[in-house]
XYZ file of C-alpha atoms in Angstrom:
618
model
C 0.011 0.136 0.222
C 1.493 3.597 -1.030
C -0.188 6.621 -1.513
C 3.145 8.981 -3.803
C 3.427 6.334 -6.525
C 0.180 5.589 -6.707
C -0.998 9.273 -7.136
C 1.592 8.448 -9.689
C 0.418 5.243 -11.118
C -3.036 5.767 -11.478
C -2.667 9.457 -13.396
C -0.251 6.929 -15.965
C -2.776 5.399 -16.708
C -5.679 7.562 -16.298
C -3.297 8.939 -19.429
C -2.348 5.416 -20.925
C -6.072 4.732 -21.202
C -7.506 7.345 -22.623
C -4.673 8.060 -24.679
C -4.976 4.455 -25.619
C 0.455 -6.162 18.728
C 3.153 -7.971 17.105
C 2.621 -11.923 18.245
C 2.892 -11.451 21.877
C -0.508 -13.313 22.140
C -0.635 -17.017 22.136
C -2.266 -17.102 18.121
C -5.417 -19.899 17.628
C -5.846 -20.295 14.361
C -9.131 -21.665 12.830
C -9.840 -22.790 9.607
C -12.091 -20.287 6.742
C -12.967 -22.190 3.556
C -10.645 -21.147 0.346
C -12.319 -20.787 -2.454
C -8.978 -22.694 -4.499
C -5.003 -23.876 -2.628
C -7.495 -25.660 0.535
C -8.485 -23.893 4.048
C -7.360 -20.576 5.657
C -5.946 -20.305 8.712
C -6.524 -17.079 10.299
C -5.439 -15.598 13.812
C -8.383 -16.567 16.451
C -6.339 -15.122 19.600
C -8.826 -13.776 22.881
C -8.091 -10.894 24.467
C -10.880 -9.851 26.262
C -12.679 -13.323 26.472
C -14.408 -12.583 30.212
C -16.355 -9.088 28.633
C -18.035 -10.340 26.120
C -20.550 -7.647 26.599
C -18.637 -4.105 26.099
C -15.901 -5.723 24.780
C -12.974 -4.123 26.822
C -13.388 -1.204 24.914
C -12.639 2.323 25.888
C -15.581 4.136 28.097
C -15.435 6.921 25.810
C -17.686 9.971 25.595
C -17.740 10.240 22.212
C -20.291 6.909 22.856
C -21.872 9.128 25.446
C -22.471 11.663 22.689
C -23.861 9.125 20.442
C -26.494 7.824 23.538
C -28.009 11.569 23.424
C -27.961 11.488 19.819
C -30.429 8.377 20.386
C -32.204 9.559 23.139
C -33.144 12.773 21.190
C -33.818 11.003 18.195
C -36.791 8.337 20.049
C -39.334 10.937 20.221
C -39.392 11.070 15.864
C -36.486 13.354 15.772
C -33.718 13.018 14.555
C -30.404 14.169 16.178
C -26.794 14.448 15.567
C -23.711 15.453 17.648
C -21.407 17.379 14.808
C -17.428 17.504 15.760
C -15.199 18.997 12.199
C -12.236 18.043 12.363
C -9.665 20.065 11.649
C -6.034 19.797 13.008
C -4.528 16.339 10.958
C -3.300 15.293 15.316
C -6.919 15.262 16.658
C -8.438 13.643 13.380
C -5.618 11.495 14.164
C -6.387 10.905 17.788
C -10.967 10.333 16.398
C -10.042 7.626 14.845
C -8.176 5.313 17.322
C -10.199 6.071 19.844
C -13.115 4.887 18.425
C -11.245 1.792 17.524
C -11.172 1.257 20.865
C -13.614 2.324 22.451
C -15.769 -0.129 20.075
C -17.670 -2.622 20.871
C -19.705 -4.760 17.714
C -18.047 -3.158 14.563
C -15.423 -1.019 12.315
C -16.841 -0.156 8.713
C -14.227 1.688 6.981
C -14.092 2.384 2.764
C -11.021 4.351 2.391
C -9.190 5.258 -1.712
C -5.549 4.712 0.209
C -4.099 3.524 2.370
C -0.365 3.492 3.405
C 1.684 1.180 5.091
C 3.695 4.230 6.658
C 3.455 5.274 10.435
C -0.409 5.980 10.074
C -0.759 3.178 8.765
C 0.568 0.608 10.164
C -0.529 2.219 13.551
C -3.995 2.174 12.161
C -3.976 -1.182 11.219
C -2.374 -2.291 14.757
C -5.270 -0.686 16.406
C -7.263 -2.582 14.395
C -6.241 -6.096 14.659
C -6.233 -5.387 18.676
C -10.091 -4.602 18.324
C -10.224 -7.599 16.670
C -8.657 -9.823 18.675
C -11.136 -8.582 21.494
C -13.962 -9.224 19.783
C -14.736 -6.461 17.421
C -15.812 -7.644 13.789
C -13.769 -5.428 11.386
C -13.952 -5.334 8.155
C -11.826 -2.464 5.412
C -12.807 -1.931 1.909
C -9.973 -0.292 -0.036
C -9.402 0.982 -3.651
C -7.040 -1.198 -4.749
C -4.986 0.995 -7.686
C -4.495 3.494 -4.698
C -3.287 1.181 -2.291
C -1.942 -0.908 -4.126
C 2.468 -2.480 -4.223
C 2.714 -4.237 -0.638
C 1.991 -7.882 -0.549
C 3.682 -8.769 2.195
C 0.864 -6.925 4.173
C -1.892 -8.044 1.894
C -0.789 -11.545 3.284
C -0.701 -10.496 6.806
C -3.878 -8.710 6.752
C -4.830 -11.788 4.483
C -5.044 -14.506 8.160
C -4.145 -11.512 10.731
C -7.739 -12.551 12.468
C -11.114 -14.593 11.882
C -12.668 -10.920 12.442
C -10.262 -8.250 10.233
C -11.815 -9.052 6.983
C -10.139 -6.901 3.745
C -12.052 -6.475 0.351
C -10.257 -4.304 -2.895
C -12.063 -2.787 -5.341
C -11.172 -2.907 -8.490
C -7.943 -4.955 -8.439
C -6.549 -4.702 -12.106
C -5.220 -7.898 -12.625
C -7.040 -9.239 -9.795
C -4.393 -8.683 -8.252
C -2.551 -7.311 -5.377
C 0.735 -5.316 -7.882
C -0.445 -5.566 -10.642
C 2.811 -5.526 -13.759
C 2.927 -2.385 -15.801
C 2.034 -4.785 -18.582
C -1.299 -5.698 -16.952
C -1.156 -2.370 -15.689
C -1.425 -0.775 -19.650
C -3.048 -3.502 -21.120
C -5.881 -3.109 -19.020
C -5.803 0.470 -19.215
C -6.680 -0.296 -22.790
C -8.933 -3.080 -23.433
C -10.780 -2.405 -19.765
C -10.343 1.757 -20.228
C -13.306 3.117 -17.594
C -12.597 -0.037 -15.912
C -9.758 1.110 -14.808
C -9.658 4.475 -14.083
C -13.625 4.137 -11.987
C -12.235 4.071 -8.673
C -13.142 4.066 -5.594
C -12.825 7.247 -4.230
C -15.250 7.079 -0.998
C -14.115 8.016 2.843
C -16.258 6.947 5.565
C -15.365 5.322 9.616
C -18.055 3.793 10.971
C -17.746 2.222 14.756
C -21.345 0.756 16.035
C -23.107 2.290 13.618
C -23.213 5.357 16.235
C -20.464 6.796 14.904
C -19.642 8.819 11.451
C -16.002 9.685 10.481
C -16.891 11.399 6.866
C -14.257 13.552 4.647
C -10.725 13.882 2.594
C -8.716 11.651 4.726
C -6.475 8.621 3.176
C -4.711 6.942 5.563
C -1.223 7.940 5.451
C 1.210 10.145 7.412
C 0.395 12.868 5.092
C -3.102 13.741 6.305
C -2.587 13.496 9.822
C -0.091 16.272 10.078
C 3.428 13.829 11.014
C 5.131 13.462 7.184
C 8.865 15.263 7.247
C 7.932 16.598 3.116
C 4.311 17.474 3.104
C 1.021 17.280 3.965
C -2.219 17.962 3.913
C -4.733 20.608 5.072
C -7.962 18.495 5.135
C -11.044 18.328 6.963
C -13.942 15.113 8.321
C -16.439 15.688 10.525
C -17.277 13.013 13.194
C -20.367 12.548 13.713
C -22.771 11.047 16.201
C -26.397 10.069 15.549
C -28.475 7.578 13.317
C -26.603 8.996 9.997
C -24.694 6.758 11.198
C -26.397 3.700 10.994
C -26.330 4.744 7.162
C -23.654 5.267 6.207
C -23.062 1.195 7.201
C -25.246 0.506 4.898
C -23.879 2.369 2.027
C -20.705 0.123 2.999
C -22.574 -3.693 3.625
C -24.019 -2.356 0.109
C -20.034 -2.220 -1.622
C -19.004 -4.968 0.194
C -21.756 -7.713 -1.382
C -21.556 -6.267 -4.745
C -18.965 -8.112 -7.122
C -16.806 -5.307 -7.872
C -14.385 -6.023 -4.637
C -11.979 -9.325 -4.112
C -11.659 -10.601 -1.046
C -7.665 -10.164 0.260
C -7.068 -13.668 0.264
C -8.164 -13.914 -3.278
C -6.306 -11.902 -4.772
C -4.003 -14.514 -7.256
C -0.992 -12.162 -5.663
C -1.789 -13.108 -1.959
C -3.036 -16.383 -2.790
C 0.793 -17.193 -4.025
C 1.505 -16.354 -0.852
C -0.633 -18.225 1.097
C -0.432 -21.756 -1.185
C 1.710 -24.453 -1.803
C 0.698 -27.178 -3.347
C -2.914 -27.131 -1.982
C -1.919 -26.828 1.573
C -1.203 -23.127 3.526
C 2.342 -21.196 4.362
C 3.269 -20.326 7.448
C 2.820 -16.232 7.914
C 2.796 -14.732 10.450
C -0.333 -12.697 11.165
C 0.117 -9.533 13.570
C 0.366 -6.146 11.277
C 2.379 -4.506 13.781
C 5.841 -6.381 12.056
C 5.213 -4.253 10.063
C 6.860 -0.428 11.522
C 7.566 -0.778 14.761
C 9.360 2.908 15.507
C 6.267 4.970 15.760
C 7.607 7.835 17.473
C 5.746 10.273 14.986
C 3.075 9.141 16.265
C 3.361 8.745 20.389
C 2.211 12.568 20.716
C -0.809 11.180 19.657
C -1.335 8.000 21.508
C -0.981 9.488 24.240
C -3.937 11.338 24.544
C -5.854 8.246 22.778
C -7.507 7.551 26.337
C -7.288 10.902 28.306
C -10.842 11.519 29.127
C -10.335 15.306 29.252
C -9.298 15.202 26.439
C -11.027 14.088 24.748
C -14.264 14.784 25.859
C -13.195 18.168 25.423
C -11.215 18.623 22.621
C -14.791 16.875 20.516
C -17.511 16.340 22.125
C -17.541 20.453 24.062
C -17.130 21.589 20.892
C -19.936 19.210 19.558
C -22.926 21.187 17.737
C -25.916 19.356 18.132
C -27.969 19.732 14.906
C -30.235 18.050 13.280
C -31.152 18.284 9.373
C -28.560 15.599 9.374
C -27.646 13.261 5.016
C -25.517 10.796 4.160
C -25.168 11.261 0.728
C -22.660 7.753 -1.625
C -22.988 7.214 -5.554
C -23.416 3.183 -6.174
C -20.810 0.763 -6.516
C -22.809 0.167 -10.109
C -21.675 4.375 -11.181
C -18.462 3.690 -13.266
C -20.138 1.311 -15.294
C -20.998 2.871 -18.078
C -20.478 7.152 -18.806
C -24.581 6.548 -18.697
C -24.632 5.405 -16.034
C -22.004 7.664 -14.177
C -24.458 10.867 -14.700
C -27.146 8.992 -12.367
C -24.157 10.164 -9.004
C -26.398 11.205 -6.131
C -23.024 13.312 -5.101
C -23.723 14.762 -7.872
C -27.127 15.519 -7.833
C -27.423 17.287 -4.849
C -24.721 19.310 -5.354
C -26.221 21.144 -8.479
C -28.910 21.098 -7.267
C -28.085 22.745 -3.789
C -25.618 25.608 -5.566
C -28.931 25.785 -8.186
C -30.659 27.351 -5.427
C -28.277 29.181 -3.002
C -29.245 33.064 -2.951
C -26.788 35.112 -0.788
C -23.737 32.668 -1.161
C -21.507 30.276 -2.136
C -18.081 29.183 -0.641
C -16.404 26.417 -2.200
C -12.967 25.003 0.085
C -11.614 21.941 -3.078
C -8.613 20.348 -3.696
C -9.162 21.028 -7.973
C -11.224 23.472 -8.223
C -11.959 21.496 -12.363
C -15.823 22.914 -13.606
C -16.913 20.605 -15.776
C -19.434 22.320 -18.493
C -21.934 21.900 -16.637
C -21.163 23.270 -13.067
C -19.726 26.312 -15.139
C -23.199 26.880 -16.825
C -24.866 26.240 -13.765
C -22.340 28.838 -11.762
C -22.930 31.671 -15.455
C -26.474 31.227 -14.817
C -26.351 31.676 -10.917
C -24.330 34.825 -11.866
C -27.235 35.891 -14.562
C -29.906 34.887 -12.647
C -29.018 35.724 -9.228
C -25.669 38.535 -9.421
C -25.924 39.258 -5.836
C -25.231 35.945 -4.882
C -21.161 35.267 -3.572
C -19.155 33.167 -4.244
C -15.518 31.959 -3.322
C -14.069 29.510 -4.267
C -10.370 28.271 -2.158
C -8.708 25.756 -3.691
C -5.021 25.184 -4.427
C -1.353 27.051 -5.709
C 0.790 25.763 -7.463
C 3.030 26.366 -4.441
C 1.294 23.166 -3.126
C -0.919 21.142 -5.551
C 0.297 17.592 -5.694
C -1.377 17.399 -8.810
C 0.679 19.676 -11.267
C -1.417 17.916 -14.785
C -5.345 19.438 -13.206
C -3.695 22.361 -11.549
C -2.446 23.366 -15.615
C -5.683 22.843 -17.500
C -7.124 24.550 -14.429
C -4.822 27.728 -15.450
C -5.839 27.625 -18.290
C -9.096 27.971 -18.230
C -8.943 30.141 -15.043
C -9.006 33.181 -16.591
C -12.195 31.761 -18.135
C -14.212 31.428 -14.265
C -12.831 35.342 -13.052
C -14.717 36.513 -16.463
C -17.850 34.659 -17.236
C -19.229 34.571 -13.133
C -18.816 36.393 -9.974
C -16.653 34.142 -8.518
C -13.655 35.034 -6.294
C -10.846 32.192 -6.375
C -7.951 32.465 -3.318
C -4.732 29.720 -3.798
C -3.088 28.452 -0.721
C -0.399 28.843 -0.699
C 2.843 26.052 -0.204
C 4.357 28.355 2.275
C 1.788 29.663 4.767
C 1.554 32.365 7.031
C -0.212 30.974 9.240
C 2.124 27.253 9.140
C 2.871 26.812 12.014
C -0.781 26.649 13.618
C -2.216 25.400 11.083
C 0.334 21.683 12.021
C 0.875 22.250 15.128
C 3.590 19.513 14.685
C 5.297 21.841 11.981
C 9.006 22.632 14.146
C 9.569 19.208 15.350
C 9.727 18.307 11.651
C 11.451 21.335 10.678
C 14.572 20.832 9.275
C 16.563 21.873 12.276
C 18.602 21.101 15.407
C 17.235 20.214 18.811
C 18.396 23.170 19.741
C 17.368 25.841 17.085
C 13.867 23.625 17.715
C 13.815 24.709 20.456
C 14.159 28.165 20.904
C 11.016 28.177 18.289
C 8.471 27.214 20.023
C 10.042 30.089 23.144
C 9.395 32.416 20.316
C 5.525 30.509 19.626
C 5.232 30.874 23.110
C 5.448 33.969 23.399
C 4.342 35.207 20.596
C 1.037 32.109 19.494
C 0.821 33.935 15.845
C 4.831 34.149 14.855
C 3.855 33.647 11.441
C 5.589 30.538 9.719
C 9.883 32.045 8.496
C 11.723 31.287 5.653
C 14.343 30.505 8.359
C 13.104 27.909 10.011
C 12.661 24.982 6.831
C 10.336 21.723 6.952
C 7.452 20.504 5.161
C 5.497 21.732 3.187
C 1.542 22.015 2.329
C -1.707 21.052 0.497
C -4.978 21.729 1.125
C -6.902 18.986 0.702
C -10.206 19.205 2.402
C -14.019 19.250 0.377
C -17.128 21.906 1.719
C -19.203 23.677 0.611
C -21.561 26.505 2.226
C -24.639 27.492 0.904
C -26.734 30.285 2.275
C -24.259 29.762 5.411
C -27.155 27.217 6.331
C -26.707 24.549 4.423
C -23.068 22.355 4.469
C -21.827 19.441 2.240
C -17.920 17.727 3.815
C -17.546 14.770 1.877
C -14.836 13.194 -1.319
C -16.265 14.404 -3.838
C -13.259 16.796 -5.594
C -14.846 19.493 -7.363
C -13.665 17.802 -10.533
C -14.722 15.574 -13.855
C -12.556 12.724 -12.064
C -15.713 13.211 -8.972
C -18.507 14.112 -11.690
C -18.302 11.706 -13.645
C -15.915 8.158 -12.882
C -15.104 8.248 -9.392
C -17.886 7.215 -6.616
C -17.672 9.174 -3.938
C -20.220 10.046 -0.878
C -21.384 13.411 1.234
C -22.624 14.355 3.815
C -25.360 17.466 3.852
C -25.969 19.489 6.741
C -28.262 22.757 8.006
C -27.178 24.560 10.576
C -26.732 27.381 10.353
C -24.283 27.594 13.673
C -21.724 24.693 11.760
C -22.367 26.119 8.981
C -20.201 29.350 10.588
C -18.252 27.524 12.340
C -17.118 25.826 8.798
C -17.097 29.061 6.696
C -14.673 29.860 9.440
C -12.017 27.080 8.609
C -12.653 27.936 4.944
C -11.928 31.816 5.379
C -8.806 30.916 7.925
C -6.841 29.605 4.822
C -8.206 31.867 2.195
C -6.597 35.425 4.532
C -3.958 36.985 3.116
C -1.282 35.392 4.614
C -2.317 31.741 3.621
C -3.957 32.061 -0.084
C -3.563 33.899 -2.975
C -6.157 36.105 -4.204
C -6.398 35.757 -8.324
C -7.583 38.612 -10.961
C -7.419 39.377 -13.693
C -4.083 41.548 -14.409
C -4.698 45.370 -14.529
C -5.079 46.834 -18.308
C -3.112 47.965 -20.471
C -1.446 48.318 -23.610
C -1.147 44.994 -24.869
C -3.871 43.585 -23.118
C -6.019 43.606 -26.147
C -3.948 42.244 -28.756
C -2.797 38.993 -25.859
C -6.404 38.873 -25.314
C -7.525 38.088 -28.873
C -3.647 35.991 -29.783
C -5.340 33.591 -26.214
C -8.709 33.756 -27.767
C -7.878 32.100 -31.441
C -4.313 29.902 -29.540
C -6.681 28.162 -27.368
C -9.209 27.393 -30.108
C -6.923 25.386 -32.028
C -7.511 22.830 -31.889
C -4.979 20.296 -30.014
C -2.000 22.743 -28.847
C -2.051 26.187 -27.968
C 0.549 27.955 -28.838
C -0.477 31.986 -27.979
C -0.762 30.438 -23.585
C -1.296 33.672 -22.147
C -3.676 34.217 -19.400
C -5.122 37.236 -18.553
C -4.673 37.120 -15.284
C -2.179 36.299 -11.715
C -1.671 36.260 -8.539
C -2.237 39.009 -6.188
C -0.776 39.517 -2.585
C -2.413 41.870 -0.169
C 0.298 44.914 0.239
C 1.710 46.751 4.016
C -1.477 48.227 5.958
C -4.033 47.200 2.773
C -7.155 45.968 2.525
C -9.061 42.071 1.775
C -11.221 43.616 -0.410
C -13.387 41.146 -3.121
C -11.379 41.039 -6.873
C -14.833 43.359 -7.853
C -14.732 45.764 -5.602
C -12.807 49.107 -6.741
C -10.008 49.490 -4.711
C -8.726 46.001 -5.050
C -5.637 47.792 -7.208
C -4.722 49.731 -4.127
C -4.556 47.038 -1.851
C -3.550 43.969 -3.327
C 0.173 43.732 -5.718
C 0.647 42.087 -8.929
C 2.778 38.570 -7.551
C 3.210 36.992 -11.377
C 1.700 33.848 -12.696
C 3.161 31.262 -10.157
C 4.650 32.640 -7.161
C 6.837 30.463 -5.225
C 7.480 27.835 -7.222
C 10.285 26.490 -9.154
C 11.517 26.326 -12.489
C 10.665 22.976 -13.096
C 6.959 23.259 -12.334
C 6.458 26.695 -14.408
C 7.833 24.913 -16.909
C 5.062 21.528 -16.613
C 2.813 24.105 -16.233
C 2.598 26.257 -19.416
C 3.650 22.638 -21.178
C 0.237 21.451 -19.510
C -1.730 24.476 -20.363
C 0.373 24.466 -23.945
C -1.764 21.257 -24.897
C -5.135 22.013 -22.283
C -7.782 21.707 -25.373
C -6.586 18.168 -26.027
C -6.611 17.666 -21.745
C -9.476 19.033 -21.304
C -11.309 16.586 -22.905
C -9.780 13.997 -21.465
C -10.190 14.817 -18.370
């Protein structure tokens, strides 16, 4: 299982296809029938034989929230408690705490699961839950979580209560060869491209975590090179059971394959019809958990869990869980039946005063662009804002390059205000509380920076403290500061037409305003550049004419000129909308690609030059 290599492989297939606890307890083995090669022996260790009712579960304030929600829902009102998970370390704590509090079942559906520190630690926690008697089931996307056949083999036998299935495995393998990927991409283009992008985490049908985070170091602020700003919502209440029902639809689908039925895993498990000995502890894959020790220390701190998650929860009533069906990617026609897409488009069309979008990839389909254009014509007073990645923050140069080519059209034909998140935001020390620990500095230098931060909680991120970069991965939409959508859906063509997605909708003004405050923090001029049309000069008409003619060419844009640029607020200036007449008096043009190297700039230019072709492919 891997993340960066998985993304690169997915991108490669996309282009090709479209172009052409250690074993501490004594182990008990039980036999499960295998489809080939004899029966499958799996660990059956029971670490909680004397407490079958509660499975030795952790006493949890979150479960008490779920109890309150259930009690309030008995009178016909559907009550929920919702907590925003913006901080990466707390998002990991919430998951591990929920695992330790589980009594009956855990269902996890996720796009990427990496065998790094976070991934291995989470698998270890899930194995311990299984050994307590909790039924644990995982559905992972094979293309994004592929590659580690050793770990997959361990998962096949880790415990009788731990089951893992993979979505649409290429060549029915965990680690298909490049030739097999290419053959699949050419022979079964649509099937290979269509991936399960869902991200849900359900415990006992009572707790649900959904949003943008995968399972890898960079989603929880512990990666030494790069970390994502992301958002989940933790929900206690009856919507968790609806999420589990969606999980069941995928679990029963013929598009998911049990790990022990993958061809290369079976070769590791069986020889001559007999099962080979396999260590059953997932913790054996990584025993260095130093980067998450400080996170794990607070997992069972009831006072901390109460303060950070329970006390900050909003009592909300109108909550819905929406998921695309497993069949969404069977054809282009079925993609049009996407439940998440219909929900987003319906709510956007009904906006009366404001729309706030946060997405890592702002690449509008023709239908979405026409919808915003129509909204601008019919209700020009509706303020539309979007927070997305800059070139210095993006993890997808291909998508950014095409977006860069189109963003001037977005500005010209709609009233959208775009802010691009910086790769080194001013508030980096607060956006990633682990930043100083991860910084490339001596222990003495780190202590000095911690002292400075204690003395000045608003201390800006300094070039004198090199450390991991930032990217934005949150996917949220707020309409009229009352209606909130949080989920896995990117505002791009893949989420719209190809990938399966999930969406949480919450109707509550207080919760909506909290999400708005979170997004606006990222959109602050210290953390994002404003995107606006370039100031007009004598060459502007000629550039616009040549640029328009060049964009109409069938393949290659020989003059990839754009009429927009990045703007930084000047010292002492006001934070204004690009439509404000005083905008250019308060913001200065800092160029097309601020804070980026030559290679990234050249790559963006090339993608933009071939953008006419790529737009149709995407």
